[in-house]
């Protein structure tokens, strides 16, 4: 059976558009005809709140799958986008890191849950992560084929990328030799800020082809669309919208980097 491409969206910084990128890259892939599962692995539950709203009291969520080492299937929800599904997070995810500490093979629990989930019809799994390398984030990276780093063009996030890459290198050598960097994308891009051009040039020099050519421009609509649980495509409702244009451009680049263009090619693999 063909296995899905599993992409963790990571950065040890908060506020760099990890959640926004997981939602809108995921929805971009779904719009291109791929079946996509998003997993919310941040206990702030922002991805869940952005796409389906808060989960109900007593509703089962990703934390329960991790703690019970079970399939994700029973918790998966549809979203307002066809082909786009979500394994939601709830409050119980907050304590999971501590609960995992004494579990055998504690870095491989998400991999185990995914191996128990029938992912046969999914082409992609995208994982939104917390802004630190918690045990849950390490679990995400161990379960992934790729990781994608969103960063703003600011000094401290720029300096953080080196440390992040060094930490991920340790995971690659010890736990998941198949893990590869899909790319780094600059978000909240605004050339009116003097620092932007300076950091952009530095990122280009350090990362070379690992830096996506797409820039996700600053756009206040990104903070409004979660209110309606909409993606940027639904919120702008306009192919000319700049958020739509930017995330579709990133989607195209991601597909190109994976050697894919449309759903038919995947099906024929
Ligand atoms: N391109 C953008 N332009 C303007 N605001 C953005 C953009 N991307 C994300 N945001 C906003 O910035 C904040 C942080 O984004 P978020 O995706 O939650 O980051 P993270 O998950 O890395 O913490 C949110 O309020 C979000 O709506
Ligand atoms: Mg987030």
Short mmCIF file of C-alpha atoms and ligand atoms in Angstrom, two decimals:
data_model
loop_
_atom_site.label_atom_id
_atom_site.label_comp_id
_atom_site.label_asym_id
_atom_site.label_seq_id
_atom_site.Cartn_x
_atom_site.Cartn_y
_atom_site.Cartn_z
CA UNK A 1 0.00 0.00 0.00
CA UNK A 2 1.26 3.49 -0.85
CA UNK A 3 2.24 5.47 2.20
CA UNK A 4 1.30 9.13 2.64
CA UNK A 5 3.87 11.90 2.75
CA UNK A 6 4.00 13.02 6.39
CA UNK A 7 5.13 16.61 6.96
CA UNK A 8 5.76 18.16 10.38
CA UNK A 9 5.51 21.95 10.42
CA UNK A 10 8.08 22.99 13.02
CA UNK A 11 9.84 25.95 14.57
CA UNK A 12 10.90 26.45 18.17
CA UNK A 13 9.49 29.98 17.94
CA UNK A 14 5.84 30.85 18.45
CA UNK A 15 4.00 33.29 16.20
CA UNK A 16 5.89 32.40 13.01
CA UNK A 17 2.79 31.02 11.17
CA UNK A 18 3.16 27.30 11.89
CA UNK A 19 -0.57 26.82 12.45
CA UNK A 20 -1.56 29.14 9.59
CA UNK A 21 0.78 27.25 7.25
CA UNK A 22 -0.42 23.80 8.36
CA UNK A 23 -4.05 24.82 7.72
CA UNK A 24 -3.55 26.62 4.42
CA UNK A 25 -0.89 24.38 2.88
CA UNK A 26 -3.09 21.43 3.87
CA UNK A 27 -6.14 23.10 2.31
CA UNK A 28 -4.06 24.00 -0.78
CA UNK A 29 -3.15 20.33 -1.26
CA UNK A 30 -6.81 19.38 -0.75
CA UNK A 31 -7.84 21.93 -3.40
CA UNK A 32 -5.39 20.24 -5.77
CA UNK A 33 -7.28 16.97 -5.29
CA UNK A 34 -5.19 15.30 -2.62
CA UNK A 35 -6.74 13.78 0.48
CA UNK A 36 -5.12 15.39 3.50
CA UNK A 37 -5.13 14.64 7.23
CA UNK A 38 -4.06 17.41 9.57
CA UNK A 39 -2.98 16.53 13.11
CA UNK A 40 -3.04 19.15 15.86
CA UNK A 41 -0.14 18.40 18.21
CA UNK A 42 0.02 21.77 19.96
CA UNK A 43 -1.77 21.89 23.31
CA UNK A 44 -2.82 25.47 22.49
CA UNK A 45 -5.24 23.74 20.06
CA UNK A 46 -5.08 26.67 17.60
CA UNK A 47 -5.36 24.47 14.51
CA UNK A 48 -8.44 22.78 15.96
CA UNK A 49 -9.99 26.13 16.92
CA UNK A 50 -9.19 27.52 13.45
CA UNK A 51 -10.81 24.70 11.48
CA UNK A 52 -13.55 23.08 13.55
CA UNK A 53 -13.86 25.16 16.74
CA UNK A 54 -13.21 23.92 20.28
CA UNK A 55 -13.94 20.27 20.82
CA UNK A 56 -16.79 19.40 23.18
CA UNK A 57 -16.30 18.28 26.74
CA UNK A 58 -15.85 14.51 26.76
CA UNK A 59 -15.08 14.40 23.03
CA UNK A 60 -12.12 12.16 22.23
CA UNK A 61 -9.05 13.81 20.75
CA UNK A 62 -5.45 13.18 19.82
CA UNK A 63 -4.26 13.11 23.47
CA UNK A 64 -6.39 10.03 24.13
CA UNK A 65 -5.01 8.24 21.05
CA UNK A 66 -1.45 8.94 22.29
CA UNK A 67 -2.10 7.86 25.86
CA UNK A 68 -3.94 4.69 24.80
CA UNK A 69 -1.59 4.04 21.83
CA UNK A 70 -4.58 3.59 19.50
CA UNK A 71 -5.59 4.42 15.93
CA UNK A 72 -6.44 8.07 15.14
CA UNK A 73 -9.46 6.97 13.07
CA UNK A 74 -12.14 7.45 15.77
CA UNK A 75 -11.17 11.09 16.42
CA UNK A 76 -10.78 12.28 12.80
CA UNK A 77 -13.24 15.04 11.83
CA UNK A 78 -14.17 16.56 8.47
CA UNK A 79 -13.48 20.29 7.96
CA UNK A 80 -15.30 22.87 5.80
CA UNK A 81 -12.89 21.97 2.96
CA UNK A 82 -13.60 18.74 1.01
CA UNK A 83 -10.63 16.29 1.18
CA UNK A 84 -9.30 18.01 4.32
CA UNK A 85 -9.64 16.18 7.65
CA UNK A 86 -8.44 16.92 11.16
CA UNK A 87 -7.34 14.90 14.18
CA UNK A 88 -8.15 17.56 16.79
CA UNK A 89 -6.41 18.47 20.02
CA UNK A 90 -8.05 19.29 23.32
CA UNK A 91 -6.99 20.32 26.79
CA UNK A 92 -5.76 16.85 27.71
CA UNK A 93 -2.82 17.26 25.32
CA UNK A 94 -1.27 19.64 27.86
CA UNK A 95 -0.15 16.86 30.21
CA UNK A 96 0.82 14.28 27.61
CA UNK A 97 4.51 15.15 27.59
CA UNK A 98 4.81 14.24 31.26
CA UNK A 99 2.71 11.11 30.82
CA UNK A 100 4.99 9.91 28.02
CA UNK A 101 8.21 10.21 30.01
CA UNK A 102 8.06 6.71 31.47
CA UNK A 103 6.47 4.98 28.47
CA UNK A 104 8.58 2.44 26.59
CA UNK A 105 9.68 3.74 23.14
CA UNK A 106 8.29 7.11 24.18
CA UNK A 107 9.50 8.89 21.01
CA UNK A 108 7.61 6.45 18.77
CA UNK A 109 4.08 6.60 20.12
CA UNK A 110 2.69 8.79 17.30
CA UNK A 111 4.36 6.47 14.77
CA UNK A 112 2.62 3.57 16.50
CA UNK A 113 -0.76 5.37 16.45
CA UNK A 114 -0.30 6.14 12.73
CA UNK A 115 0.66 2.53 11.99
CA UNK A 116 -2.63 1.48 13.60
CA UNK A 117 -4.59 4.02 11.49
CA UNK A 118 -5.78 3.05 8.03
CA UNK A 119 -4.12 5.89 6.11
CA UNK A 120 -4.55 4.14 2.76
CA UNK A 121 -6.73 6.83 1.23
CA UNK A 122 -4.68 9.78 2.52
CA UNK A 123 -2.00 11.30 0.30
CA UNK A 124 -0.66 13.70 2.92
CA UNK A 125 -0.51 14.03 6.69
CA UNK A 126 0.47 17.49 7.98
CA UNK A 127 1.33 17.90 11.65
CA UNK A 128 1.11 21.23 13.48
CA UNK A 129 3.51 21.35 16.41
CA UNK A 130 4.19 23.33 19.59
CA UNK A 131 6.80 26.12 19.65
CA UNK A 132 9.35 23.96 21.49
CA UNK A 133 10.90 20.55 20.97
CA UNK A 134 8.72 18.70 23.46
CA UNK A 135 8.51 14.94 23.54
CA UNK A 136 5.29 15.25 21.52
CA UNK A 137 7.10 17.34 18.87
CA UNK A 138 9.92 14.77 18.78
CA UNK A 139 7.22 12.12 18.27
CA UNK A 140 5.88 14.14 15.31
CA UNK A 141 9.34 14.33 13.71
CA UNK A 142 10.00 10.63 14.30
CA UNK A 143 6.72 9.82 12.50
CA UNK A 144 7.42 12.18 9.57
CA UNK A 145 9.00 11.77 6.16
CA UNK A 146 9.62 15.54 5.90
CA UNK A 147 9.61 18.72 7.92
CA UNK A 148 8.86 22.26 6.84
CA UNK A 149 10.03 25.34 8.72
CA UNK A 150 8.03 28.58 8.55
CA UNK A 151 9.95 31.63 9.78
CA UNK A 152 9.43 35.35 9.86
CA UNK A 153 12.19 37.56 8.43
CA UNK A 154 13.32 38.73 11.87
CA UNK A 155 16.61 38.42 13.68
CA UNK A 156 15.74 36.03 16.53
CA UNK A 157 13.76 33.51 14.45
CA UNK A 158 16.64 33.61 11.95
CA UNK A 159 19.13 32.80 14.71
CA UNK A 160 16.81 30.04 15.99
CA UNK A 161 16.86 28.10 12.71
CA UNK A 162 20.44 26.95 13.20
CA UNK A 163 19.66 25.53 16.64
CA UNK A 164 16.47 23.91 15.36
CA UNK A 165 18.38 22.23 12.52
CA UNK A 166 21.01 20.97 14.99
CA UNK A 167 18.30 19.47 17.20
CA UNK A 168 16.55 17.87 14.24
CA UNK A 169 19.88 16.43 13.10
CA UNK A 170 20.06 14.56 16.42
CA UNK A 171 16.59 13.13 15.79
CA UNK A 172 17.64 12.15 12.28
CA UNK A 173 20.75 10.29 13.43
CA UNK A 174 19.22 8.58 16.44
CA UNK A 175 15.56 8.05 15.60
CA UNK A 176 14.52 8.68 11.98
CA UNK A 177 17.12 8.54 9.25
CA UNK A 178 14.39 9.02 6.59
CA UNK A 179 13.50 12.53 7.79
CA UNK A 180 14.30 15.26 5.28
CA UNK A 181 13.88 19.03 5.12
CA UNK A 182 11.18 19.99 2.63
CA UNK A 183 12.10 23.65 2.90
CA UNK A 184 11.99 26.90 4.83
CA UNK A 185 9.31 29.46 4.00
CA UNK A 186 9.36 33.14 4.94
CA UNK A 187 6.02 34.23 6.40
CA UNK A 188 4.55 37.59 7.45
CA UNK A 189 6.76 39.04 4.72
CA UNK A 190 6.77 42.81 4.57
CA UNK A 191 9.45 44.62 2.59
CA UNK A 192 8.48 47.92 4.23
CA UNK A 193 10.39 46.70 7.28
CA UNK A 194 14.10 47.41 6.86
CA UNK A 195 15.12 44.15 8.54
CA UNK A 196 13.12 42.05 6.05
CA UNK A 197 15.49 42.45 3.11
CA UNK A 198 18.52 41.97 5.32
CA UNK A 199 17.25 38.73 6.90
CA UNK A 200 15.91 37.49 3.56
CA UNK A 201 19.39 37.88 2.01
CA UNK A 202 20.98 36.10 4.99
CA UNK A 203 18.46 33.23 4.77
CA UNK A 204 19.11 32.87 1.03
CA UNK A 205 22.84 32.69 1.65
CA UNK A 206 22.60 30.15 4.46
CA UNK A 207 19.82 27.96 3.09
CA UNK A 208 20.37 28.28 -0.70
CA UNK A 209 17.80 26.07 -2.46
CA UNK A 210 16.28 24.95 0.84
CA UNK A 211 14.54 28.34 1.02
CA UNK A 212 11.20 28.29 -0.84
CA UNK A 213 10.91 31.09 -3.42
CA UNK A 214 7.34 31.75 -2.27
CA UNK A 215 6.97 34.49 0.31
CA UNK A 216 3.81 34.52 2.46
CA UNK A 217 3.08 38.23 2.70
CA UNK A 218 1.71 39.99 5.76
CA UNK A 219 -2.06 39.96 5.48
CA UNK A 220 -4.48 40.83 8.28
CA UNK A 221 -7.02 38.37 6.85
CA UNK A 222 -5.04 35.50 8.38
CA UNK A 223 -6.05 36.58 11.86
CA UNK A 224 -9.73 36.83 10.90
CA UNK A 225 -10.38 33.61 9.00
CA UNK A 226 -10.15 31.29 12.06
CA UNK A 227 -13.14 33.11 13.58
CA UNK A 228 -15.36 31.52 10.92
CA UNK A 229 -13.27 28.31 10.87
CA UNK A 230 -12.36 29.17 7.30
CA UNK A 231 -9.18 28.70 5.34
CA UNK A 232 -7.72 31.70 3.52
CA UNK A 233 -9.24 30.40 0.25
CA UNK A 234 -12.73 30.42 1.73
CA UNK A 235 -12.22 33.72 3.55
CA UNK A 236 -10.87 35.63 0.57
CA UNK A 237 -13.26 33.80 -1.74
CA UNK A 238 -11.26 35.22 -4.58
CA UNK A 239 -8.42 33.69 -6.59
CA UNK A 240 -6.86 37.17 -6.72
CA UNK A 241 -6.58 37.41 -2.93
CA UNK A 242 -2.95 37.71 -1.92
CA UNK A 243 -3.20 35.11 0.86
CA UNK A 244 -4.76 32.68 -1.61
CA UNK A 245 -2.08 33.45 -4.18
CA UNK A 246 0.76 32.99 -1.67
CA UNK A 247 -0.40 29.68 -0.18
CA UNK A 248 -1.28 28.23 -3.61
CA UNK A 249 2.21 29.18 -4.74
CA UNK A 250 3.69 27.40 -1.70
CA UNK A 251 1.48 24.38 -2.45
CA UNK A 252 2.85 24.25 -6.01
CA UNK A 253 6.43 24.47 -4.76
CA UNK A 254 5.85 21.71 -2.20
CA UNK A 255 4.38 19.44 -4.89
CA UNK A 256 7.30 20.23 -7.21
CA UNK A 257 9.84 19.40 -4.51
CA UNK A 258 8.10 16.06 -3.97
CA UNK A 259 8.08 15.39 -7.71
CA UNK A 260 4.29 15.60 -7.92
CA UNK A 261 1.96 17.86 -9.85
CA UNK A 262 -1.57 16.57 -9.64
CA UNK A 263 -3.58 13.87 -7.99
CA UNK A 264 -3.54 11.63 -11.06
CA UNK A 265 0.25 11.26 -10.86
CA UNK A 266 -0.02 10.17 -7.24
CA UNK A 267 -2.70 7.62 -8.05
CA UNK A 268 -0.54 6.15 -10.82
CA UNK A 269 2.54 5.75 -8.63
N1 LIG B 1 1.03 36.07 6.68
C1 LIG B 1 0.50 36.57 7.80
N2 LIG B 1 0.21 37.89 7.89
C2 LIG B 1 -0.32 38.41 9.01
N3 LIG B 1 -0.63 37.71 10.10
C3 LIG B 1 -0.37 36.39 10.08
C4 LIG B 1 0.21 35.76 8.94
N4 LIG B 1 0.35 34.43 9.23
C5 LIG B 1 -0.12 34.25 10.48
N5 LIG B 1 -0.54 35.41 10.99
C6 LIG B 1 -1.09 35.67 12.33
O1 LIG B 1 0.02 35.66 13.24
C7 LIG B 1 -0.32 34.99 14.44
C8 LIG B 1 0.60 33.79 14.62
O2 LIG B 1 0.36 32.86 13.58
P1 LIG B 1 0.26 31.30 13.88
O3 LIG B 1 0.02 30.60 12.61
O4 LIG B 1 -0.68 31.06 15.00
O5 LIG B 1 1.77 31.04 14.38
P2 LIG B 1 2.38 29.83 15.23
O6 LIG B 1 1.51 28.65 15.02
O7 LIG B 1 3.77 29.67 14.67
O8 LIG B 1 2.42 30.29 16.65
C9 LIG B 1 -1.79 34.60 14.31
O9 LIG B 1 -2.57 35.60 14.90
C10 LIG B 1 -2.02 34.56 12.81
O10 LIG B 1 -3.35 34.85 12.46
MG1 LIG B 2 0.53 27.43 16.40
#
